[in-house]
Tab-separated table of C-alpha atoms and ligand atoms in Angstrom:
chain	number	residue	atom	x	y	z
A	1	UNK	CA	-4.278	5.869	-32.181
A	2	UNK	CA	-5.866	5.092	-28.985
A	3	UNK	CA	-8.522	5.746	-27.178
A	4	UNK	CA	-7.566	6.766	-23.197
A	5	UNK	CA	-9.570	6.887	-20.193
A	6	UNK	CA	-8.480	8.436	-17.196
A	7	UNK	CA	-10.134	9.103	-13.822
A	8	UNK	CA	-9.432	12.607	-13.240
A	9	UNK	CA	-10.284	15.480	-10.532
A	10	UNK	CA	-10.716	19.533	-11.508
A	11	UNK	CA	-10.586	20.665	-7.581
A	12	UNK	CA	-10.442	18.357	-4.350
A	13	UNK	CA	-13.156	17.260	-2.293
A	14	UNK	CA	-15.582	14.091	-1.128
A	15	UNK	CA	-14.032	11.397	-3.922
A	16	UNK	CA	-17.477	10.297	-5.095
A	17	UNK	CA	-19.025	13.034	-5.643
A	18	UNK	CA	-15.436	14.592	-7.105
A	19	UNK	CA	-13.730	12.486	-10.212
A	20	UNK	CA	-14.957	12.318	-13.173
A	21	UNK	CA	-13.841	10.241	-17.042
A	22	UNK	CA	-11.551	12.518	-19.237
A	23	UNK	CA	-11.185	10.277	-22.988
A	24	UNK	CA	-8.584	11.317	-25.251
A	25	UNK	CA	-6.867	9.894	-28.048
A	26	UNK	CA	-2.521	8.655	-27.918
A	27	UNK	CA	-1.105	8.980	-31.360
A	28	UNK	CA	0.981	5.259	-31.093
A	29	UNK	CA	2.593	5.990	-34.364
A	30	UNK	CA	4.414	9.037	-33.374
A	31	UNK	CA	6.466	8.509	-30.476
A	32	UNK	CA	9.265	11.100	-29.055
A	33	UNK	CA	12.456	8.603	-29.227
A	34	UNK	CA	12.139	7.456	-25.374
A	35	UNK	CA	8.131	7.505	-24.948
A	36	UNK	CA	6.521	4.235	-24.316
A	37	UNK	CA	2.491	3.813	-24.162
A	38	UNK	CA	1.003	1.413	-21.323
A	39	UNK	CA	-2.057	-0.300	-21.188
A	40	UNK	CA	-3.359	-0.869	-17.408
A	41	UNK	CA	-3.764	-4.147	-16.428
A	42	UNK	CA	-4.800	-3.694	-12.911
A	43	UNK	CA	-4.818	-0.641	-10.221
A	44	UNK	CA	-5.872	-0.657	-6.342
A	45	UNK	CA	-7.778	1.957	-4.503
A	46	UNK	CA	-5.221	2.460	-1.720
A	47	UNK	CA	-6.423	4.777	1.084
A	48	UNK	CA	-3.570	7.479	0.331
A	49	UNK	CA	-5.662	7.520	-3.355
A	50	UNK	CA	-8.580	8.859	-1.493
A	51	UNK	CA	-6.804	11.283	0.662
A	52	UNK	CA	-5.380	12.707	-2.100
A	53	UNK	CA	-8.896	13.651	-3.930
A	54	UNK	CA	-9.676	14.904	-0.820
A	55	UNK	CA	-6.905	17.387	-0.749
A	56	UNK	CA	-5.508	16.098	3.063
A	57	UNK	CA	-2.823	14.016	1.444
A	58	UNK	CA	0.889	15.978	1.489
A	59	UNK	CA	2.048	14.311	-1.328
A	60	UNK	CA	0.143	15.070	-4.668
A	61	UNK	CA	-0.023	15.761	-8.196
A	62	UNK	CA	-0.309	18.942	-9.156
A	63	UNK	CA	-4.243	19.857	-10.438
A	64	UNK	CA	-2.332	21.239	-14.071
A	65	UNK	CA	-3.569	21.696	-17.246
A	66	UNK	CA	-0.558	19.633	-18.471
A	67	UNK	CA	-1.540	16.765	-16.689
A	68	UNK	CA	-3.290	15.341	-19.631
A	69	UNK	CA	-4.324	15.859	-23.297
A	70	UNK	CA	-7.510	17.472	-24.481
A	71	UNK	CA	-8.765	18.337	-21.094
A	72	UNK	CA	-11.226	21.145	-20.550
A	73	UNK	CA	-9.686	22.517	-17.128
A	74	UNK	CA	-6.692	21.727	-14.998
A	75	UNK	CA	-7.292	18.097	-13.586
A	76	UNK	CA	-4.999	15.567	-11.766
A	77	UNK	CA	-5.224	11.999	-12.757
A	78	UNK	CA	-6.269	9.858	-9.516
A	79	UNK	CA	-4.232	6.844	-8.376
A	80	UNK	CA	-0.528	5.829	-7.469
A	81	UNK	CA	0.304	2.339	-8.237
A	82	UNK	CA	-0.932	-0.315	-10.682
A	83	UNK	CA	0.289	-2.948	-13.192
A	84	UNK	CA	0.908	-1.846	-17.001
A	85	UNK	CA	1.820	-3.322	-20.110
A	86	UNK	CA	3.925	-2.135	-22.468
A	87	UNK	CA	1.991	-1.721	-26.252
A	88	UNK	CA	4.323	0.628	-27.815
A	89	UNK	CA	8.381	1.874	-27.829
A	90	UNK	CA	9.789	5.106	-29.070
A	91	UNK	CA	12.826	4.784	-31.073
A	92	UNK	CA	15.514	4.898	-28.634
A	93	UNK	CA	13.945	2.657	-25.764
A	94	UNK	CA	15.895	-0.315	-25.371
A	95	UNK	CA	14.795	-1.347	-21.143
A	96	UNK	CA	11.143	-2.119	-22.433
A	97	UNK	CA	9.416	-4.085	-25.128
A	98	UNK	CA	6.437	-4.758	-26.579
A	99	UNK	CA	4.234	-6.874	-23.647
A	100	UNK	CA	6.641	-6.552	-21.158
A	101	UNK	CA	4.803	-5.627	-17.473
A	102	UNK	CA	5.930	-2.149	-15.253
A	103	UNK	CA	5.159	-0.359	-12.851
A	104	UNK	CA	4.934	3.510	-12.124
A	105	UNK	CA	8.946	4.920	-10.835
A	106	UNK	CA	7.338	7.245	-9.094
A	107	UNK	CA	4.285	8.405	-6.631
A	108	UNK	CA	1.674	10.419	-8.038
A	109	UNK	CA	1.803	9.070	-11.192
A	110	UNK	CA	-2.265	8.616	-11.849
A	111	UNK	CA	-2.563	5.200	-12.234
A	112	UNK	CA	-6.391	5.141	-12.245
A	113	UNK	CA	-6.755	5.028	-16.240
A	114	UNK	CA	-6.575	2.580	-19.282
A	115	UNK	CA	-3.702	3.743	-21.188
A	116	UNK	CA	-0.724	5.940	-20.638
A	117	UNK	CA	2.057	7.746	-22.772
A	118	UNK	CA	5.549	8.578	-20.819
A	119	UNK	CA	9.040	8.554	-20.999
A	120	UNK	CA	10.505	4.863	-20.277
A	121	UNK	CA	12.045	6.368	-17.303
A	122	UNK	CA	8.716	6.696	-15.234
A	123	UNK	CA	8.543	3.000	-15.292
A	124	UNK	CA	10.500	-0.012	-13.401
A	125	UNK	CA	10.487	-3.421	-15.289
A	126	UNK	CA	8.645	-6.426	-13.843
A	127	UNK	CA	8.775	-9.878	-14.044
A	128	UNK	CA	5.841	-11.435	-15.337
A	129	UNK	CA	6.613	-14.999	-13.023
A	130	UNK	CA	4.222	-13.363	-10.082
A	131	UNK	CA	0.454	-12.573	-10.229
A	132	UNK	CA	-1.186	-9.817	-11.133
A	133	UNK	CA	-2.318	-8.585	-7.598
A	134	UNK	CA	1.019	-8.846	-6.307
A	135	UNK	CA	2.446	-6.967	-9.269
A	136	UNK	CA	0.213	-4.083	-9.066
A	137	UNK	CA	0.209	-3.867	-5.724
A	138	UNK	CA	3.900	-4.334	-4.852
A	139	UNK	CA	5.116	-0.738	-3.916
A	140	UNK	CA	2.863	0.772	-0.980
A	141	UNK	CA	1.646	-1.921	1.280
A	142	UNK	CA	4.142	-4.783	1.404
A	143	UNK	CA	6.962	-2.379	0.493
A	144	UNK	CA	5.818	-0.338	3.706
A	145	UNK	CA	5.824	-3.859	6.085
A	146	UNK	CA	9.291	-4.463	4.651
A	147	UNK	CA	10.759	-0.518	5.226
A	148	UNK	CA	9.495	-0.649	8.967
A	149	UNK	CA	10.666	-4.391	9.854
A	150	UNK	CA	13.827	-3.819	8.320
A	151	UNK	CA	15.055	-0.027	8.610
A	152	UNK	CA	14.918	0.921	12.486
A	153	UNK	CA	15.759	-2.116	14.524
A	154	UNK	CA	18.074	-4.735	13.729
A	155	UNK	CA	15.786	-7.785	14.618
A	156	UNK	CA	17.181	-11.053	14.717
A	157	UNK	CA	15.855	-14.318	14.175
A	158	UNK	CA	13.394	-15.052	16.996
A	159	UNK	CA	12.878	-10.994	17.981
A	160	UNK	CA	9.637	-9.931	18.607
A	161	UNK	CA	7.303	-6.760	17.217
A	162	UNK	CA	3.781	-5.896	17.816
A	163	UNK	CA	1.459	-4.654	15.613
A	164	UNK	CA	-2.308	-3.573	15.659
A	165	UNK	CA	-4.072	-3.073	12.491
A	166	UNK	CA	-2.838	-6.803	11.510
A	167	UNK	CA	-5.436	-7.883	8.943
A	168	UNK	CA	-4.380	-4.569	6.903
A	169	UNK	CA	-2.791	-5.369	3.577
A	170	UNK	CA	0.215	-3.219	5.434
A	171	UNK	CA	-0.184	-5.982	8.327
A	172	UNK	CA	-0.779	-9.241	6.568
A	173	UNK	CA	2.681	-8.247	4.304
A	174	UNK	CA	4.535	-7.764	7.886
A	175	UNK	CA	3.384	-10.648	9.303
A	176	UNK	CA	4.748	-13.135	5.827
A	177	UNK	CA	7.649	-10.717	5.655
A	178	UNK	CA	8.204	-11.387	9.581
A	179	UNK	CA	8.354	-14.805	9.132
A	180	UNK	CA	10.415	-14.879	6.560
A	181	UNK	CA	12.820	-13.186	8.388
A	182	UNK	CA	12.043	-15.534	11.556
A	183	UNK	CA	10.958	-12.569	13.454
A	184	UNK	CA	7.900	-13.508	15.943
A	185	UNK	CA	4.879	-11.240	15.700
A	186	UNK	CA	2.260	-10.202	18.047
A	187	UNK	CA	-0.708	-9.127	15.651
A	188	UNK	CA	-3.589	-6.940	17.179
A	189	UNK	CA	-7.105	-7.203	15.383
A	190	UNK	CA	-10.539	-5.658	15.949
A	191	UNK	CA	-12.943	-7.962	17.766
A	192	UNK	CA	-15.566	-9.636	15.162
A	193	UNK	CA	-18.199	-12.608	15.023
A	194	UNK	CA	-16.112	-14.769	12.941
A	195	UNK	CA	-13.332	-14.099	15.220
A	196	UNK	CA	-11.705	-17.880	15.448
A	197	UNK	CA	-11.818	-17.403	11.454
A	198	UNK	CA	-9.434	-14.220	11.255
A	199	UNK	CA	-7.322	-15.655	13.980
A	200	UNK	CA	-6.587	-18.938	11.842
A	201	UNK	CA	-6.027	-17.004	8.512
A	202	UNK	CA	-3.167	-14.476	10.030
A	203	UNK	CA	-1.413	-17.857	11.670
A	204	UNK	CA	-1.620	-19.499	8.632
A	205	UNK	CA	0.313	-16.586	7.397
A	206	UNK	CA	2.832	-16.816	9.392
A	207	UNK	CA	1.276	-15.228	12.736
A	208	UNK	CA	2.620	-15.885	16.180
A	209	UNK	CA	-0.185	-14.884	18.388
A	210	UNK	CA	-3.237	-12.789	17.143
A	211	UNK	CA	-5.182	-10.887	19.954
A	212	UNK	CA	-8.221	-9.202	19.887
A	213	UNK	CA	-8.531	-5.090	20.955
A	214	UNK	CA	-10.032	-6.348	24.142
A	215	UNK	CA	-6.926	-8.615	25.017
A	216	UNK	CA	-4.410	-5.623	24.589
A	217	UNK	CA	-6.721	-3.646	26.390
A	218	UNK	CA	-7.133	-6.028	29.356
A	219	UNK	CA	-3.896	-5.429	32.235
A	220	UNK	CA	-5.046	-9.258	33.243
A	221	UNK	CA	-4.174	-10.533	30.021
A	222	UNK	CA	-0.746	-9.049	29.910
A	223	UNK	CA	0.203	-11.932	32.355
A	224	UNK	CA	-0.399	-14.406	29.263
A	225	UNK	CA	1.350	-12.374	26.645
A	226	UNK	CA	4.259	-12.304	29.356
A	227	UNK	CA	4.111	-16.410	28.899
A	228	UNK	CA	4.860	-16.171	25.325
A	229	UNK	CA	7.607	-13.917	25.223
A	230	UNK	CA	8.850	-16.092	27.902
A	231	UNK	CA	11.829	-13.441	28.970
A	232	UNK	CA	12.324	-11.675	25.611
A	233	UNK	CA	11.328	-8.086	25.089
A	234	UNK	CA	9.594	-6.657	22.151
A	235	UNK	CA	11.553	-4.546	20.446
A	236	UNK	CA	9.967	-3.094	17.708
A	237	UNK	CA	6.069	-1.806	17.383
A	238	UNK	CA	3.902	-1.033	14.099
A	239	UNK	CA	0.816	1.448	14.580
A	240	UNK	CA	-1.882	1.527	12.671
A	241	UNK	CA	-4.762	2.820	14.143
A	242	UNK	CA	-3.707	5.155	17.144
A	243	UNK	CA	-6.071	5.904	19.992
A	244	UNK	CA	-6.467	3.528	23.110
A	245	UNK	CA	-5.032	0.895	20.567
A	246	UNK	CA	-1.990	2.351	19.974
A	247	UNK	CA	-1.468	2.698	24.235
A	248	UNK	CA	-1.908	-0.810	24.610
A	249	UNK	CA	0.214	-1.807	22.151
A	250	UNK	CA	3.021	0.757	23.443
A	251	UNK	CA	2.617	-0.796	27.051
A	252	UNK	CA	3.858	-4.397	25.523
A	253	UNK	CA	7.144	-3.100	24.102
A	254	UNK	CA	9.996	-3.723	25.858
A	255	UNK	CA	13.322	-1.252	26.936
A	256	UNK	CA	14.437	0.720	24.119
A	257	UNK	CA	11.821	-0.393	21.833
A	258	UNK	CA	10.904	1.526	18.507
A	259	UNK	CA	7.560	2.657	18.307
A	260	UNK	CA	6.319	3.518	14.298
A	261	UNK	CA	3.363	5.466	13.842
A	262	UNK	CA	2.163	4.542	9.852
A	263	UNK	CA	-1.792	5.147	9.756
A	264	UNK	CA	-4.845	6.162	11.906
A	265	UNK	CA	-7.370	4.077	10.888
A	266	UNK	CA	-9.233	5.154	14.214
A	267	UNK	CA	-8.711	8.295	13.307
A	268	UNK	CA	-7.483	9.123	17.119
A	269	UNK	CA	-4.252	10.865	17.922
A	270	UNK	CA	-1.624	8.754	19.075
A	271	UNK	CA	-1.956	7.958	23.219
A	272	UNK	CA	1.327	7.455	24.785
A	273	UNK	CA	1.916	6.966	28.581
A	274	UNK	CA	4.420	9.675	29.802
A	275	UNK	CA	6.062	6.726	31.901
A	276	UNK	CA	7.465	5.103	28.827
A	277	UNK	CA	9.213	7.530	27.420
A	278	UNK	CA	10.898	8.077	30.748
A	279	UNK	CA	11.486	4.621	31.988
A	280	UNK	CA	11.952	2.575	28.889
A	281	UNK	CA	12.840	4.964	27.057
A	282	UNK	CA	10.708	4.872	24.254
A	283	UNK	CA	11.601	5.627	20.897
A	284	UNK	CA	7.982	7.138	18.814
A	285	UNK	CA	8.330	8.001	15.004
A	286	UNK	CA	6.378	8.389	12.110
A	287	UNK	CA	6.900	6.314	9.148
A	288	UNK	CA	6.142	7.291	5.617
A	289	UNK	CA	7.323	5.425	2.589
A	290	UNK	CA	6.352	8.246	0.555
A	291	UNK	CA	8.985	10.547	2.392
A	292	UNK	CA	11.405	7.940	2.590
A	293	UNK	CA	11.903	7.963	-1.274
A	294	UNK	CA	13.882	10.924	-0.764
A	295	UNK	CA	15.231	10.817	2.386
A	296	UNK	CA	16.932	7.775	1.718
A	297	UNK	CA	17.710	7.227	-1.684
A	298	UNK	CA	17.149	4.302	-3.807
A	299	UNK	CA	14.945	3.284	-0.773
A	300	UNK	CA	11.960	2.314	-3.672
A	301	UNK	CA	13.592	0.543	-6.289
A	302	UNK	CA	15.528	-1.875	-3.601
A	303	UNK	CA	12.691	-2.553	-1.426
A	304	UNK	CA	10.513	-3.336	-4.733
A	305	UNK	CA	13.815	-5.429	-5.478
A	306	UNK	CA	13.287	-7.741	-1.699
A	307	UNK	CA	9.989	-7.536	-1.765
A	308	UNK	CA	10.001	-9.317	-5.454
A	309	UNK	CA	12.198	-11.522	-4.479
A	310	UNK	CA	10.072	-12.778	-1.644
A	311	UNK	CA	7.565	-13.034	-4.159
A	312	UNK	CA	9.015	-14.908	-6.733
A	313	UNK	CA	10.262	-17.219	-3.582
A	314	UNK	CA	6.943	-17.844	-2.754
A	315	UNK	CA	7.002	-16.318	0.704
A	316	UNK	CA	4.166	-14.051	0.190
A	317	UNK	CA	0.962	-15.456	-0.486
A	318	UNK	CA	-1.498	-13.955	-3.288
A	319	UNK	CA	-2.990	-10.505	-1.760
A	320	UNK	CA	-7.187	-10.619	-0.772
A	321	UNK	CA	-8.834	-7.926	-2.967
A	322	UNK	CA	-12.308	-7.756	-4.196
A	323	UNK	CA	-11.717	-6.994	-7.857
A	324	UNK	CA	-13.868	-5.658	-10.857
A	325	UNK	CA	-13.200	-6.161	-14.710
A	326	UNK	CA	-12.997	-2.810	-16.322
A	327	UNK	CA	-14.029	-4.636	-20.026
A	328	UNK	CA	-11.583	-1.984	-22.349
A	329	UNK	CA	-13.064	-2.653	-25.716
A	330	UNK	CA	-16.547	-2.029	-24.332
A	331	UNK	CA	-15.408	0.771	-22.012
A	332	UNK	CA	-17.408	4.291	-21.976
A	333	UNK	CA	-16.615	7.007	-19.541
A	334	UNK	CA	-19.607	6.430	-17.928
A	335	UNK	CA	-18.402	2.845	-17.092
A	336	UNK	CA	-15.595	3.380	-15.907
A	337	UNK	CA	-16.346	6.362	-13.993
A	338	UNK	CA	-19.014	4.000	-12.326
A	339	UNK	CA	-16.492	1.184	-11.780
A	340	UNK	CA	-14.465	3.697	-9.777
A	341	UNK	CA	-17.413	5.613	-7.804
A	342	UNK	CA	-18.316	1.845	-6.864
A	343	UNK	CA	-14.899	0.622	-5.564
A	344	UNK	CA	-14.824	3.874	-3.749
A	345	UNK	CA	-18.087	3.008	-1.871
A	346	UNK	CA	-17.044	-0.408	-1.796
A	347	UNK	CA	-13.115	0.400	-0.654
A	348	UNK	CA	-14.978	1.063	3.086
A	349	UNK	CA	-15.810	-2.858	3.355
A	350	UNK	CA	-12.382	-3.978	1.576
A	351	UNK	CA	-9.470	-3.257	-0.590
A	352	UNK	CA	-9.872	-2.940	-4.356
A	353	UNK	CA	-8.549	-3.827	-7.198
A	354	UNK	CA	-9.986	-3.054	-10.757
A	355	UNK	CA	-8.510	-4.950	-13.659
A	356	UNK	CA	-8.649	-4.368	-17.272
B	1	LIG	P1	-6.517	-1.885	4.500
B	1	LIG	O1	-7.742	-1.304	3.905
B	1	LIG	O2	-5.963	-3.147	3.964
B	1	LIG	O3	-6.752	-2.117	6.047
B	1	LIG	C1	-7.319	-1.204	6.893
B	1	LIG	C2	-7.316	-1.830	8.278
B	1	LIG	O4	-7.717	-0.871	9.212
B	1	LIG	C3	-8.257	-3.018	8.393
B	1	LIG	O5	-7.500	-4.116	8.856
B	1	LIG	C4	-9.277	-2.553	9.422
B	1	LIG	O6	-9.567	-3.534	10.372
B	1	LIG	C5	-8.547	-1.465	10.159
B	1	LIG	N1	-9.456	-0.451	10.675
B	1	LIG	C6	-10.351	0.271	9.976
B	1	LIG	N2	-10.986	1.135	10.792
B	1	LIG	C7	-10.485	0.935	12.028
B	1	LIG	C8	-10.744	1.505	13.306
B	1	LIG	N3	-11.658	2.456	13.471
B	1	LIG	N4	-10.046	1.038	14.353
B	1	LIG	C9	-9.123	0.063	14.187
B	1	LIG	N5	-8.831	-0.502	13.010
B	1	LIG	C10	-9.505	-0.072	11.947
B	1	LIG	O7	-5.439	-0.720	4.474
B	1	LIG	P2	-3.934	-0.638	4.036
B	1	LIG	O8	-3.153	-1.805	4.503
B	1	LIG	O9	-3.876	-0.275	2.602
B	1	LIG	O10	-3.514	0.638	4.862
B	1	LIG	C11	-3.616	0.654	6.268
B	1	LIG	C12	-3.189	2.012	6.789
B	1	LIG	O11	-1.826	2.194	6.530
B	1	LIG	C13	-3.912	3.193	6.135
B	1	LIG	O12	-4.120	4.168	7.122
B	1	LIG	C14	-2.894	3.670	5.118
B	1	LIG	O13	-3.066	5.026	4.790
B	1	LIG	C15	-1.624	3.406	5.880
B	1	LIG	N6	-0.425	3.274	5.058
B	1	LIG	C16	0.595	4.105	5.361
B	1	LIG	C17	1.782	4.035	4.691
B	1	LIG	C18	2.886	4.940	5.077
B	1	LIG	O14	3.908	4.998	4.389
B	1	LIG	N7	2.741	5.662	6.162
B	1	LIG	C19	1.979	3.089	3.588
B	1	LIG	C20	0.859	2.187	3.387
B	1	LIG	C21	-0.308	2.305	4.098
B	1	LIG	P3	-10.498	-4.807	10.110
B	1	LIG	O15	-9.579	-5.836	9.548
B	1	LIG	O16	-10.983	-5.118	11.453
B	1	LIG	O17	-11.575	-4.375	9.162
């Protein structure tokens, strides 16, 4: 047998001060016919993780007794994506072998952990000819970029869409998937020292133009942004921040533009002129990828599909995490419940990934 770890919550609330290390033990020698058991090889701390600790998050796992083995009171195992291994095959699984890579089928599956025992179906086969970030990573944030570039307008080759929020993992993925798809983007960033530094990274990415908050709050710099559309209108824009951001990035779009709503990192409501719904008219919608698993169906697995492909084609480039080694063979639960409590503190200066 093994020994599990899993990062677990009895009632929601403030994430540090919330999960705690449930251990158990996973029987590898006797398997139901279509159980495999996973080892983690790497999991992010993805903000939808922490909203769902705190309770504020509509989609969630249930807080069950069920959830896992040998627990002491109904808990919910934290996490959603990550990057597993196969060690062990029931019977009657024939998709998966020993060693091969998946990821979860499903939300909500509690990724945050070292081992796992489920039925082969709660898992998608991966291809072990991309990295490890990009594996484990694969079905929120680039899968998101792809969904809203790709599902509401029908952009063309040299169409434009705006986005704020652009050095988000969300952003950077729509600005490589953008270009792939020859699409011209017009990224909005926060203001910062190294400034000139940010600007070069996104255009090495594939950026068109990257403005600061001030530009697309400035009227007198719409005259510029004019210049580079030189005539065409922008027809599709990505929010991901909302308040005064949001209005200046609505102001840019052009007739009959889409306007997505997808986070609010400002944590503002969303400010949109009355005039643009009335004169051009306006289109503003939400976006979830989470909802859009059922509402349209197969909607996961195939964008997972594109986005690998763009992947494996060497269109995206390797995703910026800060990332801690979770050591297995010298794990405790105080460890890893420290290696989490950390990236959770840490998660507010950038994104996290914890390997094992
Ligand atoms: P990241 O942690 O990679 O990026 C967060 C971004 O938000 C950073 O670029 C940061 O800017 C910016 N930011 C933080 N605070 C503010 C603020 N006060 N004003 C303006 N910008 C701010 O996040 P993700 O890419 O993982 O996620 C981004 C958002 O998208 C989250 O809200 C997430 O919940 C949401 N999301 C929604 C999905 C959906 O289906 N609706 C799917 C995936 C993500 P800076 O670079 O300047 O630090």
């Amino acid at each position: 047998s093994v020994t599990a770890r899993a990062i677990i919550y009895n009632a929601y609330g403030e994430p540090a001060e919330t999960i705690k290390c449930h251990s158990y033990k996973i029987d590898v020698d006797s398997l139901k016919p279509d159980d495999v058991v996973v080892e983690t090889v790497a999991c992010p701390i993805n903000p939808s993780d922490i909203n769902q600790i705190q309770g504020v998050y509509p989609s969630r796992p249930p807080i069950s007794a069920d959830s896992l083995p040998e627990l002491k009171s109904p808990a919910a195992v934290c996490g959603n994506e990550g990057l597993f291994k196969i060690i062990a095959t029931g019977s009657k699984v024939s998709n998966f072998k020993k060693g091969d890579w998946c990821i979860p089928a499903n939300v909500n599956f509690g990724s945050w952990c070292t081992h796992k025992l489920g039925s082969d179906k709660e898992f998608i086969k991966v291809p072990q000819t991309i990295s490890v970030n990009h594996a484990a990573t694969i079905s929120v944030n680039p899968s998101s970029a792809y969904q809203m570039l790709t599902y509401f307008e029908e952009l063309k080759p040299g169409d434009w869409f705006i986005q704020n929020g652009a050095n988000s993992q969300v952003g950077r993925a729509a600005i490589q998937i953008g270009k792939k798809l020859g699409l011209n983007s017009l990224n909005i960033v926060r203001n910062r020292d190294d400034i000139d530094e940010l600007v070069a990274d996104l255009t090495a990415l594939g950026a068109t133009k990257v403005i600061t908050e001030d530009d697309n709050g400035s009227k007198e710099f719409g005259k510029t942004i004019k210049s580079w559309l030189n005539g065409k209108q922008i027809k599709l824009g990505m929010n991901c921040v909302g308040g005064s951001s949001v209005t200046g990035l609505a102001r840019k779009l052009g007739p009959d533009a889409t306007l997505l709503t997808y986070g609010g990192m400002s944590m503002k409501p969303v400010i949109l002129p009355t005039s643009l719904f009335i004169f051009k008219n306006l289109t503003a919608k939400g976006f979830w990828i989470t909802g859009n698993i059922k509402r349209i169906p197969n909607s996961r697995i195939d964008t997972i599909k594109a986005v690998l492909k763009m992947i494996e084609d060497g269109d995206l480039a390797e995703p910026k995490y800060d990332e801690t080694k979770a050591k297995v063979s010298d794990l405790t639960d105080e460890k890893l419940l420290h290696i989490f409590t950390a990236g959770l503190a840490n998660s507010k200066k950038g994104k996290q990934l914890v390997l094992f």
